[in-house]
N, CA, C, O and CB atoms as a CASP TS submission, in Angstrom:
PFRMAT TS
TARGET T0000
AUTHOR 0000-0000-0000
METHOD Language model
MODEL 1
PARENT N/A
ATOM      1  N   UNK     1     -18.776  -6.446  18.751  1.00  0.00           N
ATOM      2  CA  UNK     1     -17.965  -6.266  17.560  1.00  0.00           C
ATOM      3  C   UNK     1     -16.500  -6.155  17.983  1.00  0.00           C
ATOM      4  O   UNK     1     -16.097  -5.426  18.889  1.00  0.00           O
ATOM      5  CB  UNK     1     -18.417  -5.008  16.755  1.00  0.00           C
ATOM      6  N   UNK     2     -15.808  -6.900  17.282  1.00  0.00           N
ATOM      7  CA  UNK     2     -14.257  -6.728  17.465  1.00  0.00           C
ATOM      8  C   UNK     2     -13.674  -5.684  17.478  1.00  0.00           C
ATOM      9  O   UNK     2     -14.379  -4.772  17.045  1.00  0.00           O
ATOM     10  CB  UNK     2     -13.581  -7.245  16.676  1.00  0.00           C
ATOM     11  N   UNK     3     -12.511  -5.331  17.836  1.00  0.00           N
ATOM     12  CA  UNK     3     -11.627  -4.408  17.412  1.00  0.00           C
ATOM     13  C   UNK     3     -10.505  -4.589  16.201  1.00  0.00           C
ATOM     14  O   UNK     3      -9.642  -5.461  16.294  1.00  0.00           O
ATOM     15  CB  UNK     3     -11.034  -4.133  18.523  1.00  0.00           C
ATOM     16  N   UNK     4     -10.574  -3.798  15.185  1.00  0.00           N
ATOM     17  CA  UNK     4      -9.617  -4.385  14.309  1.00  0.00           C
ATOM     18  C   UNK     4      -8.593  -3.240  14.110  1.00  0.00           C
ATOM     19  O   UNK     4      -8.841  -2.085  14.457  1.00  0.00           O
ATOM     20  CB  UNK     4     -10.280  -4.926  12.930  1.00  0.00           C
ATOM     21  N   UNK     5      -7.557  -3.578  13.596  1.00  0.00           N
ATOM     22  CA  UNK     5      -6.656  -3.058  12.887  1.00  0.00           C
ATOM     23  C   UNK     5      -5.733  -3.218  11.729  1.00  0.00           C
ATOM     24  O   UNK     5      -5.026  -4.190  11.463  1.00  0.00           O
ATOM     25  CB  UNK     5      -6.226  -2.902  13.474  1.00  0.00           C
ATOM     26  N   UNK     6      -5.910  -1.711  10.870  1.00  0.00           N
ATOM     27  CA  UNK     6      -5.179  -1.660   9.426  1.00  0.00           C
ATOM     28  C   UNK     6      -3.724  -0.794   9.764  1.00  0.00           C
ATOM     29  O   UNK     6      -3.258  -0.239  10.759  1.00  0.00           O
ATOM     30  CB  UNK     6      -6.290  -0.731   8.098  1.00  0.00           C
ATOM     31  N   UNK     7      -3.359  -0.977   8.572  1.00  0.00           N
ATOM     32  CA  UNK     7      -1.712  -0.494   8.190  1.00  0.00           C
ATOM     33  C   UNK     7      -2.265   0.760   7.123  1.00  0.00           C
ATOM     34  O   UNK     7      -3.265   0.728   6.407  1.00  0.00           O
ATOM     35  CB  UNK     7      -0.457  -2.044   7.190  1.00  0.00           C
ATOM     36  N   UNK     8      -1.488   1.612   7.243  1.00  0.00           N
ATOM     37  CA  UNK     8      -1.681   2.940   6.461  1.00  0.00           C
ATOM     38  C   UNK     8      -0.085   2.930   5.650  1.00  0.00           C
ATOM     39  O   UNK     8       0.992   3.177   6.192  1.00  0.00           O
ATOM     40  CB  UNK     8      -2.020   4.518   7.690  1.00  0.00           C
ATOM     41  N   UNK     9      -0.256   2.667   4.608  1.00  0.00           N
ATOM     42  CA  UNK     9       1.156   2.031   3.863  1.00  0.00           C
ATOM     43  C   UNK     9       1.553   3.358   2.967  1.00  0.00           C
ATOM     44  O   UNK     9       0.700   3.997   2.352  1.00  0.00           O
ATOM     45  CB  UNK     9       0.836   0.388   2.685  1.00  0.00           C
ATOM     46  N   UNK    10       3.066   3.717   2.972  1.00  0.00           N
ATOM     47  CA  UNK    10       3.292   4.698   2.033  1.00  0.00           C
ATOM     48  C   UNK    10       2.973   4.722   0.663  1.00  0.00           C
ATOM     49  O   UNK    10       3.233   3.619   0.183  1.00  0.00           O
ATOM     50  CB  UNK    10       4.364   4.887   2.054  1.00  0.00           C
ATOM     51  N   UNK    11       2.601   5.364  -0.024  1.00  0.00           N
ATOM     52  CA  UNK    11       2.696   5.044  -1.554  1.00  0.00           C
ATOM     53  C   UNK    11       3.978   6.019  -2.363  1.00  0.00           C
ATOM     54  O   UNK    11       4.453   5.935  -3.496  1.00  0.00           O
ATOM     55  CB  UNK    11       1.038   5.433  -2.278  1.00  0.00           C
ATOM     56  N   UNK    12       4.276   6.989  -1.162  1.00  0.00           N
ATOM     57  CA  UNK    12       5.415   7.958  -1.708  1.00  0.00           C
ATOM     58  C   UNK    12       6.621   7.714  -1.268  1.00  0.00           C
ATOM     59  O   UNK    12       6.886   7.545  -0.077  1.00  0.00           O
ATOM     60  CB  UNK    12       5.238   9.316  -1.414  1.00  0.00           C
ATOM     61  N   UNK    13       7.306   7.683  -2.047  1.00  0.00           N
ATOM     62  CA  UNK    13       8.847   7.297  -1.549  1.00  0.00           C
ATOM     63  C   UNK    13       9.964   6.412  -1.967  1.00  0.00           C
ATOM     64  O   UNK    13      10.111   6.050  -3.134  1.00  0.00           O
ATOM     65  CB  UNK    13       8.769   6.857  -0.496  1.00  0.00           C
ATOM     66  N   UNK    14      10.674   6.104  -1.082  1.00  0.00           N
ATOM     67  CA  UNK    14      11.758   5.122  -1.437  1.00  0.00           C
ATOM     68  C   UNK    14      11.081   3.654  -1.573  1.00  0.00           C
ATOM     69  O   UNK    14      11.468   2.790  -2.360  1.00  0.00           O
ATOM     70  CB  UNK    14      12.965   5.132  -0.250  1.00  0.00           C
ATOM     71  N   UNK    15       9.859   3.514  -0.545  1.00  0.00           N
ATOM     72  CA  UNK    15       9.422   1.837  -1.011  1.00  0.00           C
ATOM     73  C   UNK    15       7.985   2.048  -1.364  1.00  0.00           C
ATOM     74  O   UNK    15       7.133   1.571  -0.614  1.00  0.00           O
ATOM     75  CB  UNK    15       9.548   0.469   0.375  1.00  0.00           C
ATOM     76  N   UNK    16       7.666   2.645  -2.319  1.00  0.00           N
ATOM     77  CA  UNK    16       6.544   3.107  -2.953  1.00  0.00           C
ATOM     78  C   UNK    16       6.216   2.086  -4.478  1.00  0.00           C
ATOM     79  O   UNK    16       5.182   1.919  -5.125  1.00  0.00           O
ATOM     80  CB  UNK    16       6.872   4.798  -3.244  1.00  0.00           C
ATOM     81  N   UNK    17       6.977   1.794  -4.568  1.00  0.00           N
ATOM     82  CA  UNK    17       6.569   0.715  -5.716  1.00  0.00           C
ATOM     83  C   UNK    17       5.526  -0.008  -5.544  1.00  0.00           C
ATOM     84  O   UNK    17       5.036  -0.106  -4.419  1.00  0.00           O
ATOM     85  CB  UNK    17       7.494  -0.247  -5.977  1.00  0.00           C
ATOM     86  N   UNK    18       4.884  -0.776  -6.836  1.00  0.00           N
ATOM     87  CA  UNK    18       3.697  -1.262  -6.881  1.00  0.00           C
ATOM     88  C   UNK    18       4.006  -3.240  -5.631  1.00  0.00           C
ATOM     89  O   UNK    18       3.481  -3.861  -4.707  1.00  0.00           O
ATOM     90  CB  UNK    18       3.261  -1.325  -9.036  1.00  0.00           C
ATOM     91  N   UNK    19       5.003  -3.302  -6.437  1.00  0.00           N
ATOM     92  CA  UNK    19       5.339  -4.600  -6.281  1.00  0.00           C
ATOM     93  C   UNK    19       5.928  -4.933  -4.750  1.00  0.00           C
ATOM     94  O   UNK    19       5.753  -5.967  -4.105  1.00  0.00           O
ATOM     95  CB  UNK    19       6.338  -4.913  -7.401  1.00  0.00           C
ATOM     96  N   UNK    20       6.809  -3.537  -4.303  1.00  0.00           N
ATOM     97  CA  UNK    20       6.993  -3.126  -3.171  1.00  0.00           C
ATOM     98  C   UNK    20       6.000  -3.156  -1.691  1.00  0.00           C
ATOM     99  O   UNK    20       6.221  -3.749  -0.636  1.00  0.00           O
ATOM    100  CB  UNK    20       7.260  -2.062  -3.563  1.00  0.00           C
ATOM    101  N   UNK    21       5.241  -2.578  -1.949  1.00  0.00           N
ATOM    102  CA  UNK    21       3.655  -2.445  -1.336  1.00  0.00           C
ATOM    103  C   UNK    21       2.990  -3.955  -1.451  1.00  0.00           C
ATOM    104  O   UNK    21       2.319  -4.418  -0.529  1.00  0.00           O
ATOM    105  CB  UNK    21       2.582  -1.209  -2.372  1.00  0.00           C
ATOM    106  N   UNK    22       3.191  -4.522  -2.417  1.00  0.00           N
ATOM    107  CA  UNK    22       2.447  -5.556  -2.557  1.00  0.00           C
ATOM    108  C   UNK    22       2.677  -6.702  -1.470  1.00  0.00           C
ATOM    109  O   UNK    22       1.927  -7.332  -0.724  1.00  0.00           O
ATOM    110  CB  UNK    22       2.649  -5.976  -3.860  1.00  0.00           C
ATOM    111  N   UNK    23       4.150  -6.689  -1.732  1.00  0.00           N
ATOM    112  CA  UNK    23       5.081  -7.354  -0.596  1.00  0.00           C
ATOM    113  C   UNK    23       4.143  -7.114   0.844  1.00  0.00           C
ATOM    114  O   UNK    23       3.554  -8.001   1.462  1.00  0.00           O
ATOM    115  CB  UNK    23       6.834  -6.459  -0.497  1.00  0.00           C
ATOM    116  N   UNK    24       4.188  -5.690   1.173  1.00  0.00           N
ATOM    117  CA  UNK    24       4.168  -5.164   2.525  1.00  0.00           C
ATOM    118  C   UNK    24       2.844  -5.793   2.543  1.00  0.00           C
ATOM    119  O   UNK    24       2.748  -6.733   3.331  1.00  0.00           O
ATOM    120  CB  UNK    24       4.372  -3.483   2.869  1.00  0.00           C
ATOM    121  N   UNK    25       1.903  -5.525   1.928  1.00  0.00           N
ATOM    122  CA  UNK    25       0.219  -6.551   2.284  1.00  0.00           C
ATOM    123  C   UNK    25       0.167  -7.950   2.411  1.00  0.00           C
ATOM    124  O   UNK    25      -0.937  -8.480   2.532  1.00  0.00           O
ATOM    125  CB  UNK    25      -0.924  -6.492   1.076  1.00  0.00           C
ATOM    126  N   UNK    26       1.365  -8.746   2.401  1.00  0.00           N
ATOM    127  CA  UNK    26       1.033  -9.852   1.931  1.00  0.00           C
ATOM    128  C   UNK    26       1.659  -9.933   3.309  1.00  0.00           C
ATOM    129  O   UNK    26       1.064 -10.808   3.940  1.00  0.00           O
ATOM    130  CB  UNK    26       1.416 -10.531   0.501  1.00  0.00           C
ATOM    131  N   UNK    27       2.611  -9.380   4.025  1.00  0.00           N
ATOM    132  CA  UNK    27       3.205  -9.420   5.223  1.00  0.00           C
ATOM    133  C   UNK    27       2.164  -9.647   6.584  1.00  0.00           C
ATOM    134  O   UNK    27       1.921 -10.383   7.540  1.00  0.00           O
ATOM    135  CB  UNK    27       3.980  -8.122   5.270  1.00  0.00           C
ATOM    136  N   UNK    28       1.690  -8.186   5.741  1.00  0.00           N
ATOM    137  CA  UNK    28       0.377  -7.652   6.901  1.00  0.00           C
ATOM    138  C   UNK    28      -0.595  -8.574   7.067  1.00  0.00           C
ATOM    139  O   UNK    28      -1.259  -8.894   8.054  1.00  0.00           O
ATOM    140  CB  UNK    28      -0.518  -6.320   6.463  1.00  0.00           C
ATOM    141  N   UNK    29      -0.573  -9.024   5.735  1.00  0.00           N
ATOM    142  CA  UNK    29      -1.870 -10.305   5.876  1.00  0.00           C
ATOM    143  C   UNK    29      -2.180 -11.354   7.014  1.00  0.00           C
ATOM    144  O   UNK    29      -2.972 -11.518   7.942  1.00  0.00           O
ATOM    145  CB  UNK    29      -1.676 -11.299   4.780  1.00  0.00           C
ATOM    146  N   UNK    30      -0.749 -12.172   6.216  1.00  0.00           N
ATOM    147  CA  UNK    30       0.254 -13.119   7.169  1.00  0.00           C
ATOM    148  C   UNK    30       0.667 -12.491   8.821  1.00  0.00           C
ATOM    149  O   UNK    30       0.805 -13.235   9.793  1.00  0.00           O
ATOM    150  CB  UNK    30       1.860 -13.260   6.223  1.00  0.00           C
ATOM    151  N   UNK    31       0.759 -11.567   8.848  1.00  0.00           N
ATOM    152  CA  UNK    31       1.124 -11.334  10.613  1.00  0.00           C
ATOM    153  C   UNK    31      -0.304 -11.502  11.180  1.00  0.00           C
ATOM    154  O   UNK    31      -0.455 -12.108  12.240  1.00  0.00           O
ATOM    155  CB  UNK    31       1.853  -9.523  11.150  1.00  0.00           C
ATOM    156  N   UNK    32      -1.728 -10.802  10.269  1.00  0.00           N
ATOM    157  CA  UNK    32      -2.795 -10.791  10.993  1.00  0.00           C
ATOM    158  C   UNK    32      -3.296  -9.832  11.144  1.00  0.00           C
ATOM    159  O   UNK    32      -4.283  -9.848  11.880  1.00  0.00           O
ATOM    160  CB  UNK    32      -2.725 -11.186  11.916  1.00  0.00           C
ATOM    161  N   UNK    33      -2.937  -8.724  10.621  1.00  0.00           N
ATOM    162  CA  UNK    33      -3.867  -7.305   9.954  1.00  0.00           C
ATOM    163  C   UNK    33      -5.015  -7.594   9.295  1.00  0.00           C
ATOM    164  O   UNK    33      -5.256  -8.416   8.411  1.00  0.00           O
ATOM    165  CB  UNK    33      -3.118  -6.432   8.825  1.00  0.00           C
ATOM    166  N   UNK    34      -6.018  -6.406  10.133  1.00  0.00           N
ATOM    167  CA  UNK    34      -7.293  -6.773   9.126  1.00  0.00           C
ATOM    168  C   UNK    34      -7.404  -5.967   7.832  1.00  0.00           C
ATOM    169  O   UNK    34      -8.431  -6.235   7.209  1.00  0.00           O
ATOM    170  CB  UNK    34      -8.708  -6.521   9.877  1.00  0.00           C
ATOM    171  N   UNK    35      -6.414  -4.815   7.122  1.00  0.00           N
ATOM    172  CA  UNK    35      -6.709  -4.428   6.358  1.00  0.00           C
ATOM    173  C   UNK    35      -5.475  -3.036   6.634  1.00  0.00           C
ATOM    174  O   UNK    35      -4.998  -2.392   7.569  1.00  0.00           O
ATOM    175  CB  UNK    35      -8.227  -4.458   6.293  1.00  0.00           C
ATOM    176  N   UNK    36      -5.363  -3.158   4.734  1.00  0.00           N
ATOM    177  CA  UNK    36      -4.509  -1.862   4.600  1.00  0.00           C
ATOM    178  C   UNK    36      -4.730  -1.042   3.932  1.00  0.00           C
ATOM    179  O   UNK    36      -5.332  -1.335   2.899  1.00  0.00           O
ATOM    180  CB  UNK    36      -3.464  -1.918   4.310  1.00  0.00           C
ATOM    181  N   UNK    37      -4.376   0.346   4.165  1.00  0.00           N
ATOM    182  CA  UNK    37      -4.436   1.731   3.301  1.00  0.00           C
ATOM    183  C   UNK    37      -3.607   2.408   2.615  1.00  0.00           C
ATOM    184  O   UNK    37      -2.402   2.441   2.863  1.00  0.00           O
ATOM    185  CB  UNK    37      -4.704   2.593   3.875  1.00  0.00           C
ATOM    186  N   UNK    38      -4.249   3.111   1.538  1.00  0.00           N
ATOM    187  CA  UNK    38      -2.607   3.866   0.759  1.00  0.00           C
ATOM    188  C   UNK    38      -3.229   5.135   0.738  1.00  0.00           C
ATOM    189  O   UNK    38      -4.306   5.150   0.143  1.00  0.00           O
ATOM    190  CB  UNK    38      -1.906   3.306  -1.159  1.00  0.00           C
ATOM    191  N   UNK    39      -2.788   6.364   1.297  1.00  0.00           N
ATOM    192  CA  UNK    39      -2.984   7.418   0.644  1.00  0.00           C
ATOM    193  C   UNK    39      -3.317   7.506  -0.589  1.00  0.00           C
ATOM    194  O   UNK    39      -3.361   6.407  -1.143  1.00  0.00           O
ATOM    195  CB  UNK    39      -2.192   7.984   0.746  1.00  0.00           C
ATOM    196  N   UNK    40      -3.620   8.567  -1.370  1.00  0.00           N
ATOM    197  CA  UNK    40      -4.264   9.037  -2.522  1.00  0.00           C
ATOM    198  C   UNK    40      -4.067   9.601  -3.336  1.00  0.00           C
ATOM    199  O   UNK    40      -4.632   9.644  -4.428  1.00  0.00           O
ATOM    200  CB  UNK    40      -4.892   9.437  -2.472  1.00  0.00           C
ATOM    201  N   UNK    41      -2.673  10.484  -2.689  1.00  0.00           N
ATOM    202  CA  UNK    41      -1.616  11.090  -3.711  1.00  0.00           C
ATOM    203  C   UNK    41      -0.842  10.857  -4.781  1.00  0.00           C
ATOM    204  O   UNK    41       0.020   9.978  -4.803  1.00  0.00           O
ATOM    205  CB  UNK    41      -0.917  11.362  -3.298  1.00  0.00           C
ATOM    206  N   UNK    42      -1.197  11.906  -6.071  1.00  0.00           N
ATOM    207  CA  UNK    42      -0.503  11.407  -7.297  1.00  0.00           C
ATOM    208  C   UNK    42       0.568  12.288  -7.272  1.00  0.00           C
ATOM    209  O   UNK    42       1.542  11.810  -7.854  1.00  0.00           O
ATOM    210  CB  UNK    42      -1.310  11.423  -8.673  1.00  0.00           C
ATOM    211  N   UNK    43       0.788  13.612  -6.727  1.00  0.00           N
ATOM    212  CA  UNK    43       2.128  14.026  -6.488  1.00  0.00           C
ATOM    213  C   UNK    43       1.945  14.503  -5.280  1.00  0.00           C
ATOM    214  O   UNK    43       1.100  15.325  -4.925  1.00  0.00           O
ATOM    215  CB  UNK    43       2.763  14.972  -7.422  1.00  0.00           C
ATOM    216  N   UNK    44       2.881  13.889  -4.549  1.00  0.00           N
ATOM    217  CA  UNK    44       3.085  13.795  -2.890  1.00  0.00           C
ATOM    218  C   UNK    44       3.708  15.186  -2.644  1.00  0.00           C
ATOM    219  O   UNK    44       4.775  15.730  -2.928  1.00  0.00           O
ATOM    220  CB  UNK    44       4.222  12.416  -2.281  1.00  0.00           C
ATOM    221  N   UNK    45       2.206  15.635  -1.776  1.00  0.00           N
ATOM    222  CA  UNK    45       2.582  16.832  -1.034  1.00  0.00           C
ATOM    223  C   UNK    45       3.485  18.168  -2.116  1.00  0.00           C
ATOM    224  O   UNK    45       4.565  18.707  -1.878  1.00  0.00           O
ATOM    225  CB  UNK    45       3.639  16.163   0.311  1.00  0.00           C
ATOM    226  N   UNK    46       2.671  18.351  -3.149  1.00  0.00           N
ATOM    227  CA  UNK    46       3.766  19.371  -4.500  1.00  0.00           C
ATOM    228  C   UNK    46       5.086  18.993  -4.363  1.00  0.00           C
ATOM    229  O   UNK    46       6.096  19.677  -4.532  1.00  0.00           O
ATOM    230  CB  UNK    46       3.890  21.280  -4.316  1.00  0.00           C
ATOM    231  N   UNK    47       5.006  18.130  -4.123  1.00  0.00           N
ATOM    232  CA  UNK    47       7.018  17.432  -4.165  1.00  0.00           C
ATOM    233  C   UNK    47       6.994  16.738  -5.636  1.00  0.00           C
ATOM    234  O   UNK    47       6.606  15.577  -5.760  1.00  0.00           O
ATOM    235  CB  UNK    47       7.592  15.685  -2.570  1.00  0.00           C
ATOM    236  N   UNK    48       7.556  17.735  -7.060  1.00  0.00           N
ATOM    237  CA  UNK    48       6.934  16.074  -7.772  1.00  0.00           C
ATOM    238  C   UNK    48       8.429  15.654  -7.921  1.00  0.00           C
ATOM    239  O   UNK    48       8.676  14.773  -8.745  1.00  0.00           O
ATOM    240  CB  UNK    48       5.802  16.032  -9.697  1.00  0.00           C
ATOM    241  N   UNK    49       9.036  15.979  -7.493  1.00  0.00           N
ATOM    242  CA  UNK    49      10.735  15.115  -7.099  1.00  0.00           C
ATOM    243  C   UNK    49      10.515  13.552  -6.233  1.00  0.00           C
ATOM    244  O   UNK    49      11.312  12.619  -6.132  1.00  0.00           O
ATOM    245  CB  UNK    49      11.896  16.377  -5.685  1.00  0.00           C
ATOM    246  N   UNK    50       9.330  13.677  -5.762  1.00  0.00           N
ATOM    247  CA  UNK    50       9.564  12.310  -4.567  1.00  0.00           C
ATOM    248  C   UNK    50       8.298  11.657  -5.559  1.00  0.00           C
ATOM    249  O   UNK    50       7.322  12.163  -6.113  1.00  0.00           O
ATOM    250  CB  UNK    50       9.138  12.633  -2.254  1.00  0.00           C
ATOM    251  N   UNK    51       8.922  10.088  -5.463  1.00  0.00           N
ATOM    252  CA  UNK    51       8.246   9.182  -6.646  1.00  0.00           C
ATOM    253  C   UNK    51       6.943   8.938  -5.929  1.00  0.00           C
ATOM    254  O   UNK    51       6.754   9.300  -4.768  1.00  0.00           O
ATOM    255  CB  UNK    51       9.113   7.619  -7.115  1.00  0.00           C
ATOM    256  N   UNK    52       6.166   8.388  -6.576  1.00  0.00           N
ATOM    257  CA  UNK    52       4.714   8.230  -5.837  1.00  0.00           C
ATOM    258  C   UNK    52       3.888   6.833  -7.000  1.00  0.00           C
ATOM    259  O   UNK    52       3.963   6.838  -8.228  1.00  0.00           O
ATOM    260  CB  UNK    52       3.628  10.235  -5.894  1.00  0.00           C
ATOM    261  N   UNK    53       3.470   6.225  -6.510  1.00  0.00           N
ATOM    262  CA  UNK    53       2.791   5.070  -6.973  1.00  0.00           C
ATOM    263  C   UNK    53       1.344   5.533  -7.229  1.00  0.00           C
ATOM    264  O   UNK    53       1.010   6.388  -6.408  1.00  0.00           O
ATOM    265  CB  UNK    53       2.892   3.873  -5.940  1.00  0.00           C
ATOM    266  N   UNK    54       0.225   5.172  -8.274  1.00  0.00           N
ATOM    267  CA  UNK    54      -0.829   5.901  -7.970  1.00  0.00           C
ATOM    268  C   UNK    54      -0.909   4.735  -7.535  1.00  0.00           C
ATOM    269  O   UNK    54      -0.213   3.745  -7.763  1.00  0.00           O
ATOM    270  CB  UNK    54      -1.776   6.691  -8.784  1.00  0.00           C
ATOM    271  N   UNK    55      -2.214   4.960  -6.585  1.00  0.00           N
ATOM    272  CA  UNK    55      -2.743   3.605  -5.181  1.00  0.00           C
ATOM    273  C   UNK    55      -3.589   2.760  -5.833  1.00  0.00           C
ATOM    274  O   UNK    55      -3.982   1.699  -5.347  1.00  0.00           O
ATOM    275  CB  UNK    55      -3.792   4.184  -3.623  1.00  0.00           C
ATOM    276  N   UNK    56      -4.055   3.399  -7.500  1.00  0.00           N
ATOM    277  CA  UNK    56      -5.228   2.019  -7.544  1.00  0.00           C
ATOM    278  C   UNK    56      -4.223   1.278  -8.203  1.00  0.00           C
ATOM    279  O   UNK    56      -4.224   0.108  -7.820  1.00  0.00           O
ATOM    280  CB  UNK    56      -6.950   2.112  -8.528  1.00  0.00           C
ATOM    281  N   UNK    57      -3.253   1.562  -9.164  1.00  0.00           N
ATOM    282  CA  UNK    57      -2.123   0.166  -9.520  1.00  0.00           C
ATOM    283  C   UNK    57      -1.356  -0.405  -8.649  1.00  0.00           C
ATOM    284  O   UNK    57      -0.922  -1.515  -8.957  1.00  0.00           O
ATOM    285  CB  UNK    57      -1.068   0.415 -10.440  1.00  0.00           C
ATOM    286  N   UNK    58      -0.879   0.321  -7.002  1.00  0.00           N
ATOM    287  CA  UNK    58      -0.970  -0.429  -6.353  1.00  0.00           C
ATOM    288  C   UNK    58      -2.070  -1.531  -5.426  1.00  0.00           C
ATOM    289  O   UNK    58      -1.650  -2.601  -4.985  1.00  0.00           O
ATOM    290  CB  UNK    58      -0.439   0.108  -6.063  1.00  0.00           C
ATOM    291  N   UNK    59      -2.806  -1.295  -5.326  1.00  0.00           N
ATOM    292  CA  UNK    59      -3.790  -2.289  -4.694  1.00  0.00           C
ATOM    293  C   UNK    59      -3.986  -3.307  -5.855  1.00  0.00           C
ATOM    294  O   UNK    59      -4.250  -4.458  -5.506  1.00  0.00           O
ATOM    295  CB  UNK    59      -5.291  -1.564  -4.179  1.00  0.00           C
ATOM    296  N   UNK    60      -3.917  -3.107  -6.871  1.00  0.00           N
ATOM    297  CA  UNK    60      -4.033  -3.883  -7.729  1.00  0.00           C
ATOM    298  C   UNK    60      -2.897  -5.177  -7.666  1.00  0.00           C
ATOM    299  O   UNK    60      -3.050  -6.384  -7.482  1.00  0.00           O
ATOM    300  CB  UNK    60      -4.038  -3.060  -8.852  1.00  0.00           C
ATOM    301  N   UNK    61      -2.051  -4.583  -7.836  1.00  0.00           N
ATOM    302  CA  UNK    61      -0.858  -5.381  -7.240  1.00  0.00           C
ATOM    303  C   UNK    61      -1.133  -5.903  -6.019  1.00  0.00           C
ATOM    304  O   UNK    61      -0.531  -6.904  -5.631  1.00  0.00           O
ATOM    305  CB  UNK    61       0.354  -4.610  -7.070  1.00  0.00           C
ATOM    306  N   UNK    62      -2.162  -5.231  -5.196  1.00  0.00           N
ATOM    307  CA  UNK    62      -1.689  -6.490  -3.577  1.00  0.00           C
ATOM    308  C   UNK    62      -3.033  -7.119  -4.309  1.00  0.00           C
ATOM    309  O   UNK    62      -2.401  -8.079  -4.750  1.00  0.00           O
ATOM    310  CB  UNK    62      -1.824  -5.798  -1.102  1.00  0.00           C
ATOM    311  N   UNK    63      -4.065  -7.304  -4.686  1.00  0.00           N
ATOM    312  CA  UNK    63      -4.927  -7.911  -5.006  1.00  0.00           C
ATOM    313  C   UNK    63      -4.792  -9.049  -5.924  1.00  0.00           C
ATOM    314  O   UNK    63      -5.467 -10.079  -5.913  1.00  0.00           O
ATOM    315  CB  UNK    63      -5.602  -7.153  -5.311  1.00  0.00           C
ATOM    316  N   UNK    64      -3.797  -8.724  -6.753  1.00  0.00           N
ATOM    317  CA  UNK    64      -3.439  -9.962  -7.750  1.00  0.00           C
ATOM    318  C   UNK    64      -2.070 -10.709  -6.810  1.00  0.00           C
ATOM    319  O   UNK    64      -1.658 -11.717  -7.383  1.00  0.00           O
ATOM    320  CB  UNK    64      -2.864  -9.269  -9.656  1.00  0.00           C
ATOM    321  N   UNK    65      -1.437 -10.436  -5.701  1.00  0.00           N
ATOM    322  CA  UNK    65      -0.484 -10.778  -5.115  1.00  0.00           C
ATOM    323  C   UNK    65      -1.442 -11.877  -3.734  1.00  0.00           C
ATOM    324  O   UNK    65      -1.252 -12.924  -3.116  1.00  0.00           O
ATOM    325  CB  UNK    65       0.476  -9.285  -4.728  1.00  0.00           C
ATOM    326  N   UNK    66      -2.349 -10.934  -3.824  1.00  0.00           N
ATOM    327  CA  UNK    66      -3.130 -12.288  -2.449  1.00  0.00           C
ATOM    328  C   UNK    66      -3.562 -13.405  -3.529  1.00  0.00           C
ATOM    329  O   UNK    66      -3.471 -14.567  -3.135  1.00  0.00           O
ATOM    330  CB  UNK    66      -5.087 -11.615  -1.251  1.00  0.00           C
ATOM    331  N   UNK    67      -4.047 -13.181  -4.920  1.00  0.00           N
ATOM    332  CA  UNK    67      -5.103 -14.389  -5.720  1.00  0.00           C
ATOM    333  C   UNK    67      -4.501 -15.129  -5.434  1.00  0.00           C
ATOM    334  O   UNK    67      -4.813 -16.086  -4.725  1.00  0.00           O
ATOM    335  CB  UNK    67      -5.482 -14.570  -7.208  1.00  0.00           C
ATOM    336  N   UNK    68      -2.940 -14.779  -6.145  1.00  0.00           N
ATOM    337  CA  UNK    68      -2.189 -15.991  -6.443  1.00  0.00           C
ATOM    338  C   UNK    68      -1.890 -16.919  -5.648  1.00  0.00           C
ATOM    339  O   UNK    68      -1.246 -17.889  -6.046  1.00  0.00           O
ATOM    340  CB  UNK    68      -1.202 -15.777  -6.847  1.00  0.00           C
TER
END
């Protein structure tokens, strides 16, 4: 069995956007990552000052960003 490797992608923050992230998978794809992750957090770490994406509208976004 191979060895693979994923990307553990922010969902909190300055590049936390849906469309943002989406970008970053499509990168990861293209370089040759076998797969990426988003944390789970809907308010990052009791910070609710720092923006946060929930992860299933982002994956959604990288999922409709690979169809296309």
């Amino acid at each position: 069995m191979p060895l693979r490797y994923a990307l553990n992608l922010p969902n909190a923050g300055i590049a936390s956007a849906a469309p943002v992230l989406a970008e970053f998978a499509a990168v990861a794809e293209d370089s040759g990552w076998d797969a990426v992750f988003l944390e789970d957090y809907v308010v990052y770490q009791a910070q609710s000052d720092v923006p946060v994406t929930d992860p299933w509208i982002a994956l959604a976004a990288m999922a409709e960003l690979a169809i296309a």
